[in-house]
Structures are given as structure tokens and as C-alpha cells.
PDB file of C-alpha atoms in Angstrom:
ATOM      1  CA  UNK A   1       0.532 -43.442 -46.525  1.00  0.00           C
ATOM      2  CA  UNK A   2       2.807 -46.105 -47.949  1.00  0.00           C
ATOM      3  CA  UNK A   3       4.709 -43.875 -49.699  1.00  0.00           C
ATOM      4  CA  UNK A   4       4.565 -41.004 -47.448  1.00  0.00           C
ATOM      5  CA  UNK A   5       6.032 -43.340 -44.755  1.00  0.00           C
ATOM      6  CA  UNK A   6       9.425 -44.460 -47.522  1.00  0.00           C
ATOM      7  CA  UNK A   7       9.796 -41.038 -48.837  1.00  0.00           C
ATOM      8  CA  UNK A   8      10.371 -40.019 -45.509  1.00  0.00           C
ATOM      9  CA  UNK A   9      12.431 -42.709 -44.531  1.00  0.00           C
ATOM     10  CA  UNK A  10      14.971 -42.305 -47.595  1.00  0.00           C
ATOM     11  CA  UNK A  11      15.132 -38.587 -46.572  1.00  0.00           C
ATOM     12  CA  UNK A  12      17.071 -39.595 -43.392  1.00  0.00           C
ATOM     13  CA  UNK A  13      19.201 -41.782 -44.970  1.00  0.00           C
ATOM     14  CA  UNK A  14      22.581 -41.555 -43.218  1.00  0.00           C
ATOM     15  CA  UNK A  15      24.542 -38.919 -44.819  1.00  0.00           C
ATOM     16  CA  UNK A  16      27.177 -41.658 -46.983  1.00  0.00           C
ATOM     17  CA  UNK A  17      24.257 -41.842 -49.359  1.00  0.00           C
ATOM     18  CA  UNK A  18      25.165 -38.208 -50.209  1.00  0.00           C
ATOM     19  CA  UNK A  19      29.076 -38.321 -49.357  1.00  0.00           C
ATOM     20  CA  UNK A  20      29.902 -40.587 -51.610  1.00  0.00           C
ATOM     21  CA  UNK A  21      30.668 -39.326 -55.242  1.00  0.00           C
ATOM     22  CA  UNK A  22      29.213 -41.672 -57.549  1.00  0.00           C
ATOM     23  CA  UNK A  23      31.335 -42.859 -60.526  1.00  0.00           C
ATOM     24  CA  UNK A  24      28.932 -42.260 -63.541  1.00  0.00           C
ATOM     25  CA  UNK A  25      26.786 -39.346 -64.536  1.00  0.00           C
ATOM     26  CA  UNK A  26      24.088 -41.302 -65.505  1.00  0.00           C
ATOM     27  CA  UNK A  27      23.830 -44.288 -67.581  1.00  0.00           C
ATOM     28  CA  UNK A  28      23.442 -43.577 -70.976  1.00  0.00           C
ATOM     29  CA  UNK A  29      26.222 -41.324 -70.447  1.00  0.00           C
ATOM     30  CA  UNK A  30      28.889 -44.045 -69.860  1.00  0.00           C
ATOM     31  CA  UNK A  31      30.626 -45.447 -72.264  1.00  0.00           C
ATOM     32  CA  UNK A  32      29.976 -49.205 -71.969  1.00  0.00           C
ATOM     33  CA  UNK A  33      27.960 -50.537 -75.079  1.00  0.00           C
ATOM     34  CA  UNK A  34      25.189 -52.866 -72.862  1.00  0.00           C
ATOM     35  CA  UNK A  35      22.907 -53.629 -75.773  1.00  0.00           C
ATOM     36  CA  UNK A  36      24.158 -54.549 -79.066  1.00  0.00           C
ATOM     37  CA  UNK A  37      22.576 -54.078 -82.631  1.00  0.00           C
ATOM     38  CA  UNK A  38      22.908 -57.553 -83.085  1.00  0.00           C
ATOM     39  CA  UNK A  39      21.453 -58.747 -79.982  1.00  0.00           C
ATOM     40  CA  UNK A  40      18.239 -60.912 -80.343  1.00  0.00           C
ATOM     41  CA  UNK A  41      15.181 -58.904 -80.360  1.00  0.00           C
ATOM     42  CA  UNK A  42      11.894 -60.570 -79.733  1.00  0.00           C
ATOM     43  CA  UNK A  43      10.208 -57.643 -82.104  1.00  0.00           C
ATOM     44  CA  UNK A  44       8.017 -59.244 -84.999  1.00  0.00           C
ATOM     45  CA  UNK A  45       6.666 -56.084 -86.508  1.00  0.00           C
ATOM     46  CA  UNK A  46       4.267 -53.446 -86.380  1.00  0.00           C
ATOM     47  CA  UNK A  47       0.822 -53.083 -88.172  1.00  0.00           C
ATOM     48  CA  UNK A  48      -0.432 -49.728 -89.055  1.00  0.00           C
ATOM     49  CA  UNK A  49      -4.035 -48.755 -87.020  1.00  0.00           C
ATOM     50  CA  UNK A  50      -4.624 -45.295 -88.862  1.00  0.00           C
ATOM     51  CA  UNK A  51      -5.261 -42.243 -87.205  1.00  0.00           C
ATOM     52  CA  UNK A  52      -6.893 -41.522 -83.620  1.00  0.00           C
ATOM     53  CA  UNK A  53      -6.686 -39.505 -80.590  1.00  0.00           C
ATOM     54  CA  UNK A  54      -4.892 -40.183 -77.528  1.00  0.00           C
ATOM     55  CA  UNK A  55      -3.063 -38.147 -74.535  1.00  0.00           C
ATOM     56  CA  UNK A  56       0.265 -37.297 -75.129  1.00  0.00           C
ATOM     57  CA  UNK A  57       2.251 -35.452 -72.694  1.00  0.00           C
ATOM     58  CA  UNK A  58       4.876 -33.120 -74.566  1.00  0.00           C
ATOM     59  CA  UNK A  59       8.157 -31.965 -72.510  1.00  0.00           C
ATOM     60  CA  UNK A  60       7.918 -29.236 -75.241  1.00  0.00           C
ATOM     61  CA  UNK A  61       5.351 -27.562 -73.854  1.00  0.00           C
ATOM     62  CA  UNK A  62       5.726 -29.211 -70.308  1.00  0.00           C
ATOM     63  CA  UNK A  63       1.328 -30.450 -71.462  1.00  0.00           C
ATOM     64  CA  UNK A  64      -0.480 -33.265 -72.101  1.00  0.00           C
ATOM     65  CA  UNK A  65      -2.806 -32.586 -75.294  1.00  0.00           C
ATOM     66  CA  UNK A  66      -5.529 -35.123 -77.374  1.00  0.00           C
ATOM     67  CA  UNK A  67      -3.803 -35.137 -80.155  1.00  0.00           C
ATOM     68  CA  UNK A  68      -5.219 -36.893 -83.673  1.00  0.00           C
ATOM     69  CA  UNK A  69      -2.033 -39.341 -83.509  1.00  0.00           C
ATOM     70  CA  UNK A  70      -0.364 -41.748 -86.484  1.00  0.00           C
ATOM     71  CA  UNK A  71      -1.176 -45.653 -84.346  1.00  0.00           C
ATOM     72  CA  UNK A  72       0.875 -48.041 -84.747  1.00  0.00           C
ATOM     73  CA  UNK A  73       0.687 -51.715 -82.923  1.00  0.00           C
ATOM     74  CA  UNK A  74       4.304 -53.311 -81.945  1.00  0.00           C
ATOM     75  CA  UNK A  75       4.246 -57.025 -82.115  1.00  0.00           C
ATOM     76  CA  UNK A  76       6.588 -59.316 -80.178  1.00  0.00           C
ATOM     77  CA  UNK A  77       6.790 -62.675 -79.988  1.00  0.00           C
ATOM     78  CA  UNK A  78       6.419 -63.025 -75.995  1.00  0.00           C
ATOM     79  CA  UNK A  79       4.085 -60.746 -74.761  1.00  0.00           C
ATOM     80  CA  UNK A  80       0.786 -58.696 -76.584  1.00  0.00           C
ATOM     81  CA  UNK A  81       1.179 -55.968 -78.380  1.00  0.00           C
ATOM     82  CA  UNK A  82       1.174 -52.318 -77.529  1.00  0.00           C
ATOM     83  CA  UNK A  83       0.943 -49.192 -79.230  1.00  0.00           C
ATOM     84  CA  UNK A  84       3.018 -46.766 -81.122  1.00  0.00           C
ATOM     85  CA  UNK A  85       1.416 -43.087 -81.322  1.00  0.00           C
ATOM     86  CA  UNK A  86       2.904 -40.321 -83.418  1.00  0.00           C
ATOM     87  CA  UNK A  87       2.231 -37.067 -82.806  1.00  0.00           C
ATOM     88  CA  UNK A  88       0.447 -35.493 -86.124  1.00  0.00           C
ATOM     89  CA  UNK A  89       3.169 -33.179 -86.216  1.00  0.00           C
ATOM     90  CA  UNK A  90       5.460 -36.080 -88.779  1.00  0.00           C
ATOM     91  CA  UNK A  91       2.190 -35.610 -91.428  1.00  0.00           C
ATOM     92  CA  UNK A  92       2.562 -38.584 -93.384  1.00  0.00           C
ATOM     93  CA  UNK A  93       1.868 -42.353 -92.240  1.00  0.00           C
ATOM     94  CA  UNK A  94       4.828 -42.814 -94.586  1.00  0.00           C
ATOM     95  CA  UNK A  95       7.026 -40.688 -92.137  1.00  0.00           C
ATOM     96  CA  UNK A  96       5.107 -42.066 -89.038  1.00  0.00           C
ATOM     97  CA  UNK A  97       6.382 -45.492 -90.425  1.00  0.00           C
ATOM     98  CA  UNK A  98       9.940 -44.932 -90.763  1.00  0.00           C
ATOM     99  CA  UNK A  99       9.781 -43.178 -87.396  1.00  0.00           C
ATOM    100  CA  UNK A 100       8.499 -45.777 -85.295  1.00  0.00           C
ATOM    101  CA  UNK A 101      10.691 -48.274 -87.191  1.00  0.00           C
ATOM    102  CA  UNK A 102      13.733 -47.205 -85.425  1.00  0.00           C
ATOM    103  CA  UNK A 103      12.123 -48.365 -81.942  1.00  0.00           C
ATOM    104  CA  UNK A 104      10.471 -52.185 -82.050  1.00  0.00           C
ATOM    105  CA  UNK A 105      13.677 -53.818 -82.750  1.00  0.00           C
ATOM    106  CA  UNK A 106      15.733 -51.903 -79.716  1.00  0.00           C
ATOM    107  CA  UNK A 107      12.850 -53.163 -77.468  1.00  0.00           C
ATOM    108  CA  UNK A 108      12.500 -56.699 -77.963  1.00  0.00           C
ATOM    109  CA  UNK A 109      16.132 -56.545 -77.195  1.00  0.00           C
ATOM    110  CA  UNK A 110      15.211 -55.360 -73.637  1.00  0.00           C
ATOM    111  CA  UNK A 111      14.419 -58.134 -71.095  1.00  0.00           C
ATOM    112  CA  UNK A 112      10.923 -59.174 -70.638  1.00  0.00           C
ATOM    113  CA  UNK A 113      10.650 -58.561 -66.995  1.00  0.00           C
ATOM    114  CA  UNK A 114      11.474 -55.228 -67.530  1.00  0.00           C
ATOM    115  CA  UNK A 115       9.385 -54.095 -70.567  1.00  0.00           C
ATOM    116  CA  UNK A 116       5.534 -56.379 -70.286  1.00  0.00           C
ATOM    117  CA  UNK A 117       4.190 -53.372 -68.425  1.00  0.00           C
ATOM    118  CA  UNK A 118       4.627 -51.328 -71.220  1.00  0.00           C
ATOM    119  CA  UNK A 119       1.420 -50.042 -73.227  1.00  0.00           C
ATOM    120  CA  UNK A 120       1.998 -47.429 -75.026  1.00  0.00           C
ATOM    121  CA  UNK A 121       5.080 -45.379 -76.609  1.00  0.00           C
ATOM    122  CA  UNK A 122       4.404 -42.339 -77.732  1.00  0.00           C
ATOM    123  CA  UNK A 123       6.926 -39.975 -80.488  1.00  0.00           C
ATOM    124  CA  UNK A 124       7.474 -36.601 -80.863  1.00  0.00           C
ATOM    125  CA  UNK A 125       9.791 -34.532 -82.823  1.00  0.00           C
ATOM    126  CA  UNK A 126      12.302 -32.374 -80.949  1.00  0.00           C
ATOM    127  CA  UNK A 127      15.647 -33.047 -78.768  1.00  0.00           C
ATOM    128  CA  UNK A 128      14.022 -33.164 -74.868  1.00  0.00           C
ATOM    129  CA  UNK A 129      14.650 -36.242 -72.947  1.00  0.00           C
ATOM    130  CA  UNK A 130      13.117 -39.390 -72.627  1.00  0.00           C
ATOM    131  CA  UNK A 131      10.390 -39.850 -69.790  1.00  0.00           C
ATOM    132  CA  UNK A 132       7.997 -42.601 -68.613  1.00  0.00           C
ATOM    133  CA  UNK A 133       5.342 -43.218 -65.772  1.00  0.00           C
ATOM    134  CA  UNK A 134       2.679 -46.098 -65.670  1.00  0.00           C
ATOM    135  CA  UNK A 135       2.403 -47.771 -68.675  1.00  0.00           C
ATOM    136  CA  UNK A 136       3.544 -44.904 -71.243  1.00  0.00           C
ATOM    137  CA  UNK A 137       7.055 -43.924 -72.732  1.00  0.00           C
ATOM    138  CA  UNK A 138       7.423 -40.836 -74.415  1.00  0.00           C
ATOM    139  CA  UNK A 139      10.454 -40.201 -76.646  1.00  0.00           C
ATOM    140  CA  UNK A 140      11.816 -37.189 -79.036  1.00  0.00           C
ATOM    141  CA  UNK A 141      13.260 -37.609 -82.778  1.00  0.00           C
ATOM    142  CA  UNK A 142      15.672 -35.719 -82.506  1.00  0.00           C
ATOM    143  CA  UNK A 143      17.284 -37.153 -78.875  1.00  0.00           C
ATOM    144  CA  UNK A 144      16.745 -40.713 -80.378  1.00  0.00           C
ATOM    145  CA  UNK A 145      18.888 -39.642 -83.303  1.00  0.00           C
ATOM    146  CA  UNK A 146      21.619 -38.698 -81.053  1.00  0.00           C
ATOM    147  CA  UNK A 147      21.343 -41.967 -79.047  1.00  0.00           C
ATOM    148  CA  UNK A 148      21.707 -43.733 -81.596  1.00  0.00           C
ATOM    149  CA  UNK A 149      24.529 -42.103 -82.424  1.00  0.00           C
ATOM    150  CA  UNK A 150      26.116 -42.817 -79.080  1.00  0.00           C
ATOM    151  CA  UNK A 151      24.924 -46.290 -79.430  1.00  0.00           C
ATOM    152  CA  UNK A 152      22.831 -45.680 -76.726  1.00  0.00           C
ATOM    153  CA  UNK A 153      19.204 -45.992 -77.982  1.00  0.00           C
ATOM    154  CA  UNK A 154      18.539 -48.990 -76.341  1.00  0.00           C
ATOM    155  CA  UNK A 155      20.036 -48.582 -73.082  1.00  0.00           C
ATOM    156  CA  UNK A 156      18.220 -45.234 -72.482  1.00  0.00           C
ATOM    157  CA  UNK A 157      14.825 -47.042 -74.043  1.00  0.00           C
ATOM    158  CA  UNK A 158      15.880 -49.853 -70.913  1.00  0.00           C
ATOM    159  CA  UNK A 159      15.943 -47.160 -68.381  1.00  0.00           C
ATOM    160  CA  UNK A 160      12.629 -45.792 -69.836  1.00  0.00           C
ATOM    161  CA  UNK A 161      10.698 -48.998 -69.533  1.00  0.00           C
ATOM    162  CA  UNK A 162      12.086 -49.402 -66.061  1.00  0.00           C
ATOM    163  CA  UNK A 163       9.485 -46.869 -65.023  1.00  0.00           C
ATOM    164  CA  UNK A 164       6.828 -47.768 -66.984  1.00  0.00           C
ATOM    165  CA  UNK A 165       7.052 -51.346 -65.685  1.00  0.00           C
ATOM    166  CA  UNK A 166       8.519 -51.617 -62.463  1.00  0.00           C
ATOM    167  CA  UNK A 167       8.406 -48.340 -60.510  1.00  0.00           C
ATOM    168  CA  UNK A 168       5.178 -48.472 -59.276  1.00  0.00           C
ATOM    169  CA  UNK A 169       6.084 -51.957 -57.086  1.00  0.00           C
ATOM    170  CA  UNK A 170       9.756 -51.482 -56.850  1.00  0.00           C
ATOM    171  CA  UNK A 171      11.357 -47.921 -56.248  1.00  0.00           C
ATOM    172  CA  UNK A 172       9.420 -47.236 -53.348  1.00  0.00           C
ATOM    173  CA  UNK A 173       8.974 -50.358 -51.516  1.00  0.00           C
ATOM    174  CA  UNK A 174      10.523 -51.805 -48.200  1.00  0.00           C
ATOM    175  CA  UNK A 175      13.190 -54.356 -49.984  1.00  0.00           C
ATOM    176  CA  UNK A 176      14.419 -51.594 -52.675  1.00  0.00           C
ATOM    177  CA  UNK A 177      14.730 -48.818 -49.750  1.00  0.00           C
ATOM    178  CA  UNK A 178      15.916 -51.609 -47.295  1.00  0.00           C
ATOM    179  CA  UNK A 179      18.499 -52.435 -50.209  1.00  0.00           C
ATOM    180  CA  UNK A 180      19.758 -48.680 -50.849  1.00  0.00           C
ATOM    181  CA  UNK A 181      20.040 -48.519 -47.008  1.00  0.00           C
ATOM    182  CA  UNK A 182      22.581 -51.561 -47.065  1.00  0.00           C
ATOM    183  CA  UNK A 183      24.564 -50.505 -50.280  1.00  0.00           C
ATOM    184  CA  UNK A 184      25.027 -46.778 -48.884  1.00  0.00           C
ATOM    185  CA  UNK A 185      26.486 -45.460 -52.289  1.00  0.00           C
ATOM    186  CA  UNK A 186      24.879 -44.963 -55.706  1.00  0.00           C
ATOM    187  CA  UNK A 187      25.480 -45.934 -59.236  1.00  0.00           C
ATOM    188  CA  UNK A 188      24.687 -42.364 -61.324  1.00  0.00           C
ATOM    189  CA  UNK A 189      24.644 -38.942 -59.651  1.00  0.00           C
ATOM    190  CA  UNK A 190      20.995 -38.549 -61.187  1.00  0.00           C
ATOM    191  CA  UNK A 191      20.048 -41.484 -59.386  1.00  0.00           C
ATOM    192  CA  UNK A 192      21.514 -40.146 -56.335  1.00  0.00           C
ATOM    193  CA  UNK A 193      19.543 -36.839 -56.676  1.00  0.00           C
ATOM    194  CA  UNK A 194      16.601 -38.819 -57.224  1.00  0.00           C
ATOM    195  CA  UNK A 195      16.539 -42.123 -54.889  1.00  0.00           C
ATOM    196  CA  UNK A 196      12.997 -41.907 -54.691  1.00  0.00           C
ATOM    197  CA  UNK A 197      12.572 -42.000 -58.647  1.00  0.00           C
ATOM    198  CA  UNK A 198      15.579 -42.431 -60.729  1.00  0.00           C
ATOM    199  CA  UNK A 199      17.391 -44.950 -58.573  1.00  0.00           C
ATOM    200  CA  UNK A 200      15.765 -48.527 -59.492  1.00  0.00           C
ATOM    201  CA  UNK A 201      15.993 -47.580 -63.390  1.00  0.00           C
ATOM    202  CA  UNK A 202      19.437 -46.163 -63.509  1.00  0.00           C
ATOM    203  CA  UNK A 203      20.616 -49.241 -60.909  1.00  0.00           C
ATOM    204  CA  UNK A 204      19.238 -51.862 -63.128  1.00  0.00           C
ATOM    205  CA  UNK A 205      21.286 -51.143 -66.833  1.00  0.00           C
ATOM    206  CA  UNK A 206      24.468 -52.075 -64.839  1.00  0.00           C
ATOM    207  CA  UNK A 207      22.728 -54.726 -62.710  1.00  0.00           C
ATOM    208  CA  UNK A 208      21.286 -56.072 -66.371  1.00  0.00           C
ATOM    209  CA  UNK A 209      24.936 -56.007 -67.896  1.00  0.00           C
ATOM    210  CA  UNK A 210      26.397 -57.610 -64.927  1.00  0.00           C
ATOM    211  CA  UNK A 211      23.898 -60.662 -64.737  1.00  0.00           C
ATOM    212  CA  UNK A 212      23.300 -61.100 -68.521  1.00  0.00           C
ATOM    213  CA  UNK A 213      26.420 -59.738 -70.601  1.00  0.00           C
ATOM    214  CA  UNK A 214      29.336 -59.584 -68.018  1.00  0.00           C
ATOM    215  CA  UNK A 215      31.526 -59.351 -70.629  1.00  0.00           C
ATOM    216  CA  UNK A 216      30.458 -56.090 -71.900  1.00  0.00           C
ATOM    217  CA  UNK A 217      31.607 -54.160 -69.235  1.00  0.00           C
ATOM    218  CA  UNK A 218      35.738 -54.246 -67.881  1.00  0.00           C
ATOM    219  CA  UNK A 219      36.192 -56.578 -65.039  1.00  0.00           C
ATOM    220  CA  UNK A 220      37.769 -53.876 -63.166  1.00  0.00           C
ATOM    221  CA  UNK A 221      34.599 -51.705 -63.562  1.00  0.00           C
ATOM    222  CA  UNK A 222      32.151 -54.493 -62.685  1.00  0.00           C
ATOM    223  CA  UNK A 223      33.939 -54.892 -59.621  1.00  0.00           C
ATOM    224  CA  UNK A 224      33.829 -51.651 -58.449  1.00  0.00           C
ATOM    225  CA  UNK A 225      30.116 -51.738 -59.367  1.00  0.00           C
ATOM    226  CA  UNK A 226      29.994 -55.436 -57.752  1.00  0.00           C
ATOM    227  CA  UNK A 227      31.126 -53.877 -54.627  1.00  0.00           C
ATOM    228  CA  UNK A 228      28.933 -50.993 -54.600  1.00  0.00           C
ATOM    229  CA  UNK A 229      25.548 -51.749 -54.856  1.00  0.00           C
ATOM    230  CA  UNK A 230      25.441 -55.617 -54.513  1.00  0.00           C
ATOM    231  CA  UNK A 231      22.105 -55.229 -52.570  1.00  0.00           C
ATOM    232  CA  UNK A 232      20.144 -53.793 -55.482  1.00  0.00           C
ATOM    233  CA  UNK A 233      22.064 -56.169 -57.683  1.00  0.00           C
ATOM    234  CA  UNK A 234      20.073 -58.839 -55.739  1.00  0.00           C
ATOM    235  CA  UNK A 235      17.064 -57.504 -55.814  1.00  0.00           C
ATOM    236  CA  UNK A 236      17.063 -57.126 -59.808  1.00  0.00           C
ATOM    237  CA  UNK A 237      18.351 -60.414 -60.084  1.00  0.00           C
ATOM    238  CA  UNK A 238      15.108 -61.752 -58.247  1.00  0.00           C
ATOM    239  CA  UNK A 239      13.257 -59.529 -61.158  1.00  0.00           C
ATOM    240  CA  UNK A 240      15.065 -60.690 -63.971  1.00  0.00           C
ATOM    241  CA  UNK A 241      14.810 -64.061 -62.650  1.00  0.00           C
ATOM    242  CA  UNK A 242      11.344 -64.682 -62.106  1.00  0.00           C
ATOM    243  CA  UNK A 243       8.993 -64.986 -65.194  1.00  0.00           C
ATOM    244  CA  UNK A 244       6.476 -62.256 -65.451  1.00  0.00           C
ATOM    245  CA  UNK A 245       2.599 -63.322 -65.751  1.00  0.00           C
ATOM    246  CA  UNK A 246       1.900 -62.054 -69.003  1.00  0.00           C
ATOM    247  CA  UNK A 247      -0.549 -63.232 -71.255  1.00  0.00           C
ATOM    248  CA  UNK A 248       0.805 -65.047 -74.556  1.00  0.00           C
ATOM    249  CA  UNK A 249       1.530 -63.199 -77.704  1.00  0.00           C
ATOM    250  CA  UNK A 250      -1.584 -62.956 -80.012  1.00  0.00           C
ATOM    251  CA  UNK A 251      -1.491 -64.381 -84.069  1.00  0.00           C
ATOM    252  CA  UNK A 252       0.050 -61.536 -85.857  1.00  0.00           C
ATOM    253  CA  UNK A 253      -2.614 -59.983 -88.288  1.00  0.00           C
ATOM    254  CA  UNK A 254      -2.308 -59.632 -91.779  1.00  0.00           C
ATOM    255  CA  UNK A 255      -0.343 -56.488 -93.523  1.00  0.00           C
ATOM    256  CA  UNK A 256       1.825 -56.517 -89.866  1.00  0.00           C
ATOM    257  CA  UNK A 257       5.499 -55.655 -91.386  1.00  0.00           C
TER     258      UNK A 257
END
């Protein structure tokens, strides 16, 4: 009823919400470089768990499907592991390796608070986009190839584990919607077609750049953004600001590379 009762109330929005034009597409569109290779990642390595089923949903085929998947573990050094799944599609653990390499280091460089809810990641081949609920990530080969290309990998894995982490207590509830109320204007236009969903993750890689790496973006651009959604900018400083209860980071086991 919760939710009914916000959806509803972000559909009569006053109409500025919608007037206003925002100034990027969406964020790993723009051209600022937030997260840099060189950043510290807390990423120790991952250990290979051989092969077993799980879910995967596949934008492919717009499915989910038990699929016998390549598992891999991530290790970090500030929060339990999760796991990697490969769909059986890359046919070699060898290939399933390399594959999931690209990843762990890109997300210990995200922030804590938004990546502990994270469980699993899951790869497929192909160029579809990136998507997330509860707990799971799902990205393509072929799309990741082409963000890292951009030098966007990172950013758009940010956005990703925005969902899996925070959605369910953030992009619905009274202080988010009470904060898009104040700011009247959006960030992305896909987070202005999507308030309800795509607003809290697409708000947060500027409201992470802003608070953490100022630099990185022109001062005359983080004004502008300063000035138009310093609301939400609060309410993700209050995120990245207070610790997450995790528990602490297990010994890493042996053959973990």
C-alpha cells in the first residue's frame, strides 16, 4: 500500500518535474570520467566454485532460465563475498575467468554503501544493457566492452548496484519523493521518465562525484548540478555517510587469484 500510496503521489508531481529539460541523457552518457582506473579498489580476488545452476534472467530473450553456470566468488576486503555466474554459453572456465576478471576490480572501486547489498552478478554475452533488482546485477560482454571503451564501465556498474542495494529502501520512500518534490528538476532524462525507478541511481553518480571527487567534474557543471538537485544531494550524502552494517570480510581461501 506503501508504494501504491508514493507511486501515486509522484504521478501528481507539479508539472516543472516534466517542464524542465534535463541537461544529461543519462549518466554513463556524459562525458565526465567519475571513476578512474587507478582509483583504489577494495577487490582481493576471485576463487573459482566450478559449475552449478542458478536463475539468470537474459534481456536476450526478455527470460529467466536455470542455467548450468561457470561460479565464481568475488572477494573484497570490506564486506563478504558474492558471486560471479557465467552463463555456459563462454564454454571454458578459462574464458569464464578472463570474463569475470574485467569486473572485481571496477567494483571495489564503488563505495561501500552503495554496493554491500550486492549478491550476485551474473554475465552474458551480447550488447543489451545493464539491469539490476534485489540483490542481482546482470551485465552483457559485449556492452561492457564498449563501456570500457568509453571509460565508463564503472560508472554504469555504480548505477547498477544502486538498484541492487538501495532501491528497495530509497527510491520509493517519503524522504527521496519528499526530496524530488523540493528539487523540482532532474539530473538525466531517463531518470526523469522513470522517477519511480531510475531516479535514485542515475541522481547518485553525480551526487558521488560531487561529495567524493569534486574535482572530476568542471566547477561550472557542478554548480549547475549543485543548484539542481541539492535535496537528493543530501539525502545521498546521509547514505554515503553512514557506515553500512555489514558483516566483516571472511579469510580468503586458498587458490583465490
Amino acid at each position: 500500500m506503501l508504494c501504491l500510496a508514493i507511486t501515486a503521489s509522484l504521478a501528481s508531481f507539479s508539472t516543472g518535474l516534466w517542464a524542465s529539460e534535463p541537461p544529461f541523457s543519462a549518466t554513463a552518457d556524459t562525458v565526465f570520467d567519475i571513476i578512474l582506473d587507478d582509483d583504489p579498489s577494495t577487490f582481493v580476488c576471485l576463487a573459482y566454485e566450478g559449475r552449478g545452476t542458478r536463475q539468470m534472467w537474459d534481456k536476450r530473450q526478455d527470460d529467466e532460465f536455470d542455467l548450468d553456470t561457470f561460479v565464481f566468488s568475488a572477494h573484497f576486503s570490506d564486506m563478504p563475498p558474492f558471486e560471479i555466474v557465467l552463463n555456459p554459453e563462454f564454454e571454458t572456465e578459462v574464458a569464464a575467468r578472463a570474463e569475470a576478471d574485467r569486473y572485481g576490480n571496477r567494483l571495489g572501486q564503488i563505495p561501500l554503501a552503495f554496493r554491500h547489498g550486492i549478491r550476485r552478478l551474473g554475465i552474458h554475452k551480447g550488447d543489451e544493457g545493464f539491469h539490476a533488482g534485489s540483490g542481482k546485477m546482470f551485465v552483457y560482454q559485449d556492452m561492457a566492452t564498449r563501456r570500457i571503451g568509453q571509460k565508463r564501465l564503472a560508472e554504469s556498474l555504480l548505477h547498477e548496484s544502486i538498484h541492487a542495494t538501495l532501491d528497495n529502501a530509497y527510491s520509493l520512500s517519503p524522504g527521496w519523493v519528499a526530496a524530488q518534490r523540493q528539487d523540482d528538476a532532474f539530473m538525466t532524462r531517463y531518470a526523469q521518465s522513470r522517477p519511480d525507478r531510475e531516479d535514485l541511481a542515475e541522481t547518485a553518480l553525480f551526487a558521488y562525484a560531487l561529495l567524493r571527487h569534486p574535482g572530476r567534474i568542471p566547477p561550472v557543471d557542478s554548480r549547475d548540478i549543485l543548484a539542481r538537485v541539492p535535496a537528493r544531494i543530501a539525502v545521498i550524502r546521509t547514505i554515503l555517510d553512514t557506515p553500512p552494517n555489514v558483516p566483516s570480510a571472511p579469510p580468503v581461501p586458498e587458490g583465490c587469484r
